Tab-separated table of C-alpha atoms in Angstrom:
chain	number	residue	atom	x	y	z
U	28	MET	CA	0.000	0.000	0.000
U	29	ALA	CA	2.993	2.314	-0.357
U	30	PHE	CA	2.346	5.674	-1.982
U	31	PRO	CA	4.288	5.748	-5.274
U	32	THR	CA	6.740	8.592	-5.799
U	33	ASP	CA	7.307	7.919	-9.500
U	34	VAL	CA	3.727	8.216	-10.805
U	35	PRO	CA	2.902	11.478	-12.616
U	36	ILE	CA	-0.238	12.942	-11.053
U	37	ILE	CA	-3.201	14.356	-12.960
U	38	ASP	CA	-5.291	16.708	-10.814
U	39	THR	CA	-8.818	16.956	-12.186
U	40	MET	CA	-9.708	20.011	-10.072
U	41	ILE	CA	-7.159	22.780	-9.715
U	42	GLY	CA	-7.213	26.532	-10.214
U	43	PHE	CA	-5.398	29.811	-9.693
U	44	PRO	CA	-5.323	32.304	-6.817
U	45	THR	CA	-7.573	35.271	-7.546
U	46	PRO	CA	-7.862	38.666	-5.843
U	47	GLY	CA	-11.054	39.385	-3.916
U	48	THR	CA	-14.077	37.119	-3.654
U	49	ALA	CA	-16.051	37.963	-6.792
U	50	GLN	CA	-15.601	34.412	-8.112
U	51	TYR	CA	-18.105	33.248	-5.469
U	52	ASP	CA	-20.820	35.790	-6.292
U	53	PHE	CA	-22.757	33.140	-8.219
U	54	ILE	CA	-23.152	31.265	-4.915
U	55	ARG	CA	-23.815	34.282	-2.695
U	56	ARG	CA	-26.814	35.425	-4.685
U	57	GLN	CA	-28.859	32.546	-3.269
U	58	LEU	CA	-27.386	32.335	0.240
U	59	LYS	CA	-29.750	33.510	2.976
U	60	ASP	CA	-27.866	33.243	6.264
U	61	ALA	CA	-25.828	36.258	7.367
U	62	GLU	CA	-22.720	34.260	8.329
U	63	SER	CA	-22.325	32.712	4.871
U	64	ARG	CA	-22.617	36.113	3.225
U	65	LYS	CA	-19.619	37.303	5.259
U	66	PHE	CA	-17.375	34.354	4.417
U	67	ALA	CA	-14.573	35.054	1.942
U	68	PHE	CA	-14.990	31.411	0.928
U	69	PRO	CA	-18.599	30.130	1.092
U	70	VAL	CA	-17.559	26.845	2.729
U	71	GLU	CA	-15.224	28.431	5.258
U	72	TYR	CA	-17.025	26.830	8.190
U	73	MET	CA	-15.904	23.396	6.917
U	74	PHE	CA	-12.269	24.030	5.992
U	75	LYS	CA	-9.192	24.919	8.032
U	76	ASP	CA	-6.165	26.756	6.641
U	77	VAL	CA	-7.828	27.877	3.413
U	78	PRO	CA	-4.975	29.399	1.334
U	79	HIS	CA	-6.308	32.981	1.218
U	80	ASP	CA	-2.912	34.694	1.313
U	81	LEU	CA	-1.438	33.494	-1.986
U	82	PRO	CA	0.033	36.155	-4.295
U	83	THR	CA	-2.212	37.050	-7.210
U	84	ASP	CA	0.088	39.121	-9.419
U	85	ASP	CA	1.233	36.008	-11.338
U	86	PRO	CA	-1.339	33.320	-10.473
U	87	VAL	CA	-0.234	30.854	-13.150
U	88	SER	CA	3.294	30.757	-11.768
U	89	VAL	CA	1.956	30.205	-8.245
U	90	THR	CA	-0.037	27.156	-9.311
U	91	LEU	CA	2.746	25.769	-11.486
U	92	ARG	CA	5.217	26.099	-8.623
U	93	GLU	CA	2.942	24.094	-6.349
U	94	MET	CA	2.347	21.484	-9.043
U	95	ASP	CA	6.105	21.087	-9.526
U	96	ARG	CA	6.694	20.827	-5.767
U	97	PHE	CA	4.353	17.876	-5.445
U	98	GLY	CA	4.697	15.986	-8.718
U	99	VAL	CA	1.470	17.100	-10.383
U	100	GLU	CA	2.122	16.638	-14.083
U	101	LYS	CA	-1.175	18.095	-15.354
U	102	GLY	CA	-4.126	19.967	-13.909
U	103	MET	CA	-7.629	20.405	-15.288
U	104	ILE	CA	-8.786	24.036	-15.276
U	105	GLY	CA	-11.601	26.098	-16.740
U	106	CYS	CA	-11.317	27.896	-20.057
U	107	GLN	CA	-12.546	31.321	-18.981
U	108	GLY	CA	-10.691	34.077	-17.150
U	109	GLU	CA	-7.388	35.768	-17.862
U	110	ALA	CA	-5.247	33.382	-15.805
U	111	ALA	CA	-6.790	30.237	-17.284
U	112	GLN	CA	-6.461	31.463	-20.855
U	113	LEU	CA	-2.849	32.484	-20.255
U	114	ALA	CA	-2.099	29.071	-18.761
U	115	LEU	CA	-3.699	27.203	-21.648
U	116	ARG	CA	-1.835	29.308	-24.171
U	117	LYS	CA	1.616	29.185	-22.562
U	118	PHE	CA	1.569	25.757	-20.899
U	119	PRO	CA	-0.648	23.425	-22.963
U	120	ASP	CA	1.387	20.453	-21.765
U	121	ARG	CA	0.540	21.203	-18.117
U	122	PHE	CA	-3.097	22.269	-18.189
U	123	ILE	CA	-6.198	20.458	-19.443
U	124	PRO	CA	-9.068	22.730	-20.508
U	125	SER	CA	-12.618	22.153	-19.273
U	126	THR	CA	-15.801	24.096	-19.984
U	127	ASN	CA	-17.998	25.227	-17.098
U	128	VAL	CA	-21.783	24.954	-17.430
U	129	GLN	CA	-22.626	27.871	-15.153
U	130	ASP	CA	-26.269	28.512	-16.078
U	131	PRO	CA	-28.125	25.527	-17.540
U	132	ASN	CA	-31.321	27.585	-17.289
U	133	ASP	CA	-30.008	29.112	-20.505
U	134	VAL	CA	-30.095	25.813	-22.329
U	135	MET	CA	-28.912	26.829	-25.778
U	136	GLY	CA	-26.474	29.368	-24.350
U	137	SER	CA	-24.873	26.561	-22.357
U	138	VAL	CA	-24.714	24.273	-25.386
U	139	ARG	CA	-23.125	27.019	-27.492
U	140	ALA	CA	-20.583	27.731	-24.735
U	141	ILE	CA	-19.575	24.071	-24.639
U	142	VAL	CA	-19.051	24.057	-28.399
U	143	ARG	CA	-17.138	27.352	-28.251
U	144	ASP	CA	-14.735	26.109	-25.567
U	145	TYR	CA	-14.352	22.787	-27.350
U	146	GLU	CA	-13.479	24.438	-30.651
U	147	GLU	CA	-11.429	27.359	-29.296
U	148	TYR	CA	-9.589	25.740	-26.397
U	149	GLY	CA	-9.944	22.029	-27.036
U	150	ALA	CA	-12.014	21.444	-23.892
U	151	ARG	CA	-11.626	17.856	-22.703
U	152	ALA	CA	-14.513	17.920	-20.233
U	153	ALA	CA	-17.501	19.880	-19.010
U	154	THR	CA	-18.262	20.690	-15.365
U	155	VAL	CA	-21.435	21.692	-13.514
U	156	PHE	CA	-22.413	22.513	-9.910
U	157	PRO	CA	-26.184	21.826	-9.805
U	158	ALA	CA	-26.825	23.294	-6.345
U	159	GLY	CA	-24.939	26.437	-7.345
U	160	THR	CA	-27.104	27.173	-10.373
U	161	PHE	CA	-29.802	29.821	-9.974
U	162	PRO	CA	-32.590	28.914	-10.094
U	163	GLN	CA	-31.273	25.498	-9.172
U	164	VAL	CA	-31.181	22.856	-11.908
U	165	ALA	CA	-31.097	19.248	-10.741
U	166	ILE	CA	-28.784	16.576	-12.097
U	167	ASN	CA	-31.681	14.926	-13.952
U	168	ASP	CA	-33.526	18.118	-14.929
U	169	GLU	CA	-34.705	18.262	-18.525
U	170	LYS	CA	-32.654	21.455	-18.989
U	171	MET	CA	-29.513	19.354	-18.549
U	172	TYR	CA	-30.426	16.882	-21.275
U	173	PRO	CA	-29.261	18.946	-24.282
U	174	ILE	CA	-26.018	19.562	-22.378
U	175	TYR	CA	-25.508	15.844	-21.773
U	176	ALA	CA	-26.347	15.137	-25.413
U	177	LYS	CA	-23.739	17.652	-26.594
U	178	CYS	CA	-21.103	16.074	-24.332
U	179	VAL	CA	-21.870	12.679	-25.857
U	180	GLU	CA	-21.706	14.145	-29.358
U	181	LEU	CA	-18.315	15.777	-28.675
U	182	GLY	CA	-16.987	12.737	-26.825
U	183	ILE	CA	-16.194	14.585	-23.592
U	184	PRO	CA	-17.079	13.622	-19.993
U	185	ILE	CA	-19.032	15.846	-17.630
U	186	PHE	CA	-17.949	16.316	-14.006
U	187	VAL	CA	-21.017	16.842	-11.791
U	188	CYS	CA	-21.108	17.836	-8.113
U	189	ALA	CA	-23.214	15.318	-6.186
U	190	GLY	CA	-24.215	14.988	-2.557
U	191	VAL	CA	-24.944	17.643	0.064
U	192	PRO	CA	-23.150	20.843	-1.037
U	193	GLY	CA	-20.780	22.638	1.291
U	194	PRO	CA	-22.325	26.091	0.816
U	195	ARG	CA	-25.609	26.517	2.670
U	196	LEU	CA	-27.715	25.784	-0.386
U	197	LYS	CA	-30.520	23.276	-0.899
U	198	PHE	CA	-29.158	19.808	-1.604
U	199	ALA	CA	-32.140	18.444	-3.542
U	200	PRO	CA	-30.598	19.089	-7.001
U	201	GLN	CA	-27.609	16.917	-6.072
U	202	LYS	CA	-29.213	13.796	-4.651
U	203	VAL	CA	-27.084	10.889	-5.804
U	204	GLU	CA	-30.164	8.867	-6.780
U	205	LEU	CA	-30.781	11.353	-9.629
U	206	ILE	CA	-27.697	10.071	-11.436
U	207	ASP	CA	-29.431	6.756	-12.108
U	208	GLN	CA	-31.976	8.356	-14.437
U	209	VAL	CA	-29.293	10.228	-16.361
U	210	MET	CA	-27.139	7.155	-16.904
U	211	PHE	CA	-30.192	5.179	-17.999
U	212	ASP	CA	-31.166	7.821	-20.567
U	213	PHE	CA	-27.576	8.470	-21.737
U	214	PRO	CA	-25.709	5.142	-21.768
U	215	ASP	CA	-22.888	6.736	-23.800
U	216	LEU	CA	-22.415	9.678	-21.432
U	217	VAL	CA	-19.269	9.617	-19.281
U	218	LEU	CA	-20.172	11.209	-15.936
U	219	VAL	CA	-17.714	11.828	-13.097
U	220	THR	CA	-19.040	12.828	-9.687
U	221	ARG	CA	-17.421	15.614	-7.707
U	222	HIS	CA	-17.414	16.635	-4.041
U	223	GLY	CA	-18.015	13.333	-2.332
U	224	CYS	CA	-21.618	12.149	-2.869
U	225	GLU	CA	-22.139	12.273	0.908
U	226	PRO	CA	-24.173	11.098	2.718
U	227	TRP	CA	-25.087	8.676	-0.056
U	228	THR	CA	-21.682	7.108	-0.706
U	229	ASP	CA	-23.086	3.582	-0.323
U	230	LEU	CA	-25.578	4.363	-3.074
U	231	ALA	CA	-22.832	5.959	-5.161
U	232	VAL	CA	-20.848	2.709	-4.992
U	233	LYS	CA	-23.893	0.742	-6.135
U	234	LEU	CA	-24.322	3.081	-9.100
U	235	LEU	CA	-20.606	2.965	-9.926
U	236	LEU	CA	-20.902	-0.805	-10.120
U	237	LYS	CA	-24.080	-0.602	-12.166
U	238	TRP	CA	-23.137	1.954	-14.826
U	239	PRO	CA	-19.917	1.388	-16.816
U	240	ASN	CA	-19.493	5.080	-17.723
U	241	LEU	CA	-19.930	6.450	-14.191
U	242	TYR	CA	-16.840	7.521	-12.206
U	243	TYR	CA	-16.046	9.150	-8.858
U	244	SER	CA	-13.515	11.917	-8.182
U	245	THR	CA	-12.195	12.980	-4.787
U	246	SER	CA	-12.453	16.760	-5.248
U	247	ALA	CA	-12.807	19.049	-2.212
U	248	PHE	CA	-11.911	16.282	0.264
U	249	ALA	CA	-8.710	16.184	2.260
U	250	PRO	CA	-7.407	12.611	1.889
U	251	LYS	CA	-7.910	11.832	5.588
U	252	TYR	CA	-11.640	12.308	4.967
U	253	TYR	CA	-12.009	10.165	1.846
U	254	PRO	CA	-15.149	8.070	2.484
U	255	LYS	CA	-14.350	4.544	3.620
U	256	GLU	CA	-16.892	3.146	1.163
U	257	ILE	CA	-14.948	4.691	-1.727
U	258	ILE	CA	-11.586	3.426	-0.488
U	259	ASP	CA	-12.982	-0.092	-0.065
U	260	PHE	CA	-14.562	0.095	-3.520
U	261	ALA	CA	-11.295	1.195	-5.148
U	262	ASN	CA	-9.445	-1.621	-3.409
U	263	THR	CA	-11.857	-4.277	-4.649
U	264	ARG	CA	-13.937	-3.862	-7.794
U	265	GLY	CA	-13.507	-0.147	-8.408
U	266	ALA	CA	-9.822	0.460	-9.121
U	267	ASP	CA	-10.706	1.760	-12.590
U	268	LYS	CA	-13.492	4.025	-11.331
U	269	VAL	CA	-11.960	6.405	-8.756
U	270	ILE	CA	-10.060	9.493	-9.929
U	271	TYR	CA	-7.875	11.888	-7.991
U	272	ALA	CA	-8.985	15.518	-7.729
U	273	GLY	CA	-7.704	18.185	-5.376
U	274	TYR	CA	-9.085	21.567	-4.369
U	275	PHE	CA	-6.203	24.019	-4.729
U	276	PRO	CA	-6.386	26.939	-4.160
U	277	MET	CA	-10.133	27.039	-3.496
U	278	GLY	CA	-10.082	25.269	-0.142
U	279	LEU	CA	-7.016	23.038	0.301
U	280	THR	CA	-3.278	23.372	-0.172
U	281	LEU	CA	-1.451	20.807	-2.264
U	282	GLU	CA	0.952	20.508	0.655
U	283	ARG	CA	-1.806	19.228	2.933
U	284	ILE	CA	-3.224	16.914	0.264
U	285	MET	CA	0.139	15.354	-0.551
U	286	LYS	CA	1.046	15.030	3.121
U	287	GLU	CA	-2.139	13.057	3.811
U	288	LEU	CA	-2.341	10.992	0.606
U	289	PRO	CA	0.294	8.414	1.649
U	290	GLU	CA	-1.897	7.541	4.647
U	291	VAL	CA	-4.819	6.496	2.434
U	292	PRO	CA	-4.921	2.670	2.539
U	293	PHE	CA	-5.121	2.045	-1.189
U	294	ARG	CA	-3.648	-1.207	-2.443
U	295	ASP	CA	-0.557	-1.002	-4.622
U	296	HIS	CA	-2.393	-1.604	-7.891
U	297	VAL	CA	-4.865	1.222	-7.164
U	298	TRP	CA	-2.391	4.096	-6.860
U	299	PRO	CA	-1.328	4.534	-10.516
U	300	LYS	CA	-4.919	4.191	-11.675
U	301	PHE	CA	-6.157	6.686	-9.081
U	302	LEU	CA	-3.424	9.259	-9.595
U	303	HIS	CA	-3.015	9.106	-13.342
U	304	GLU	CA	-4.339	6.316	-15.516
U	305	ASN	CA	-8.085	6.689	-14.943
U	306	ALA	CA	-8.037	10.431	-15.600
U	307	ARG	CA	-5.927	9.975	-18.716
U	308	ARG	CA	-8.420	7.431	-20.066
U	309	VAL	CA	-11.591	9.348	-19.150
U	310	LEU	CA	-10.219	12.634	-20.541
U	311	ARG	CA	-8.906	10.852	-23.637
U	312	LEU	CA	-5.524	12.517	-23.315
U	313	ASP	CA	-3.903	10.061	-25.685
U	314	SER	CA	-6.324	10.789	-28.553
């Protein structure tokens, strides 16, 4: 169960330090409690040592330096924003572009944005945070269906937050059971869950076993808190289904993640799949 030091890591959720807190305005517009509105980071009550004090004058260099420190070969980032576009232009060998479905209420606008980012930046995946949409759009909402269809057509996976969200938002749009309907209706869709699937990790494992194109990523979880059900699944029948994702710089440092990862009791054969191989296959990095 030794943590390998010679496996290049692909991080399927990484970003860049940004000044201010405007990047969370899309969440704040539907928060109702006073404490959450004051947080610099909407999930601050859950996380310790959030890296707020990173320099923002050269954010790409900050992230690259951390990636190099801890053996992260590639990181998946969004396509929009000055830092992301600079990173994709200057370091295409280090960063994997993804397109963010921010407002599926605008169905055709979302579809056009996916196509734009696919054609302009070579987006390898789409991402969506159902509880963070406004008005909220559930995982199996009919508004999502043209978006799923476009992902299938383009041959890209979609990473979907599932489980109770950290921000104090309604969790109904992210019930794990909703994934079952989507996978039934879109057998060719590759869907990767984000942010834990708690408290329905047992159900998530059942669905991961059931649907061949369903995967789980460990985003937004410090390794010491990876759900036991997911670790057991990876060590038995699910070695090809669990994908590493971090949360730098949004909520976790890479230093903390990499310090805790060696304590995760994965079997030897799981590590290279978890850290590298599964992401490379799902994102079709060799095509």
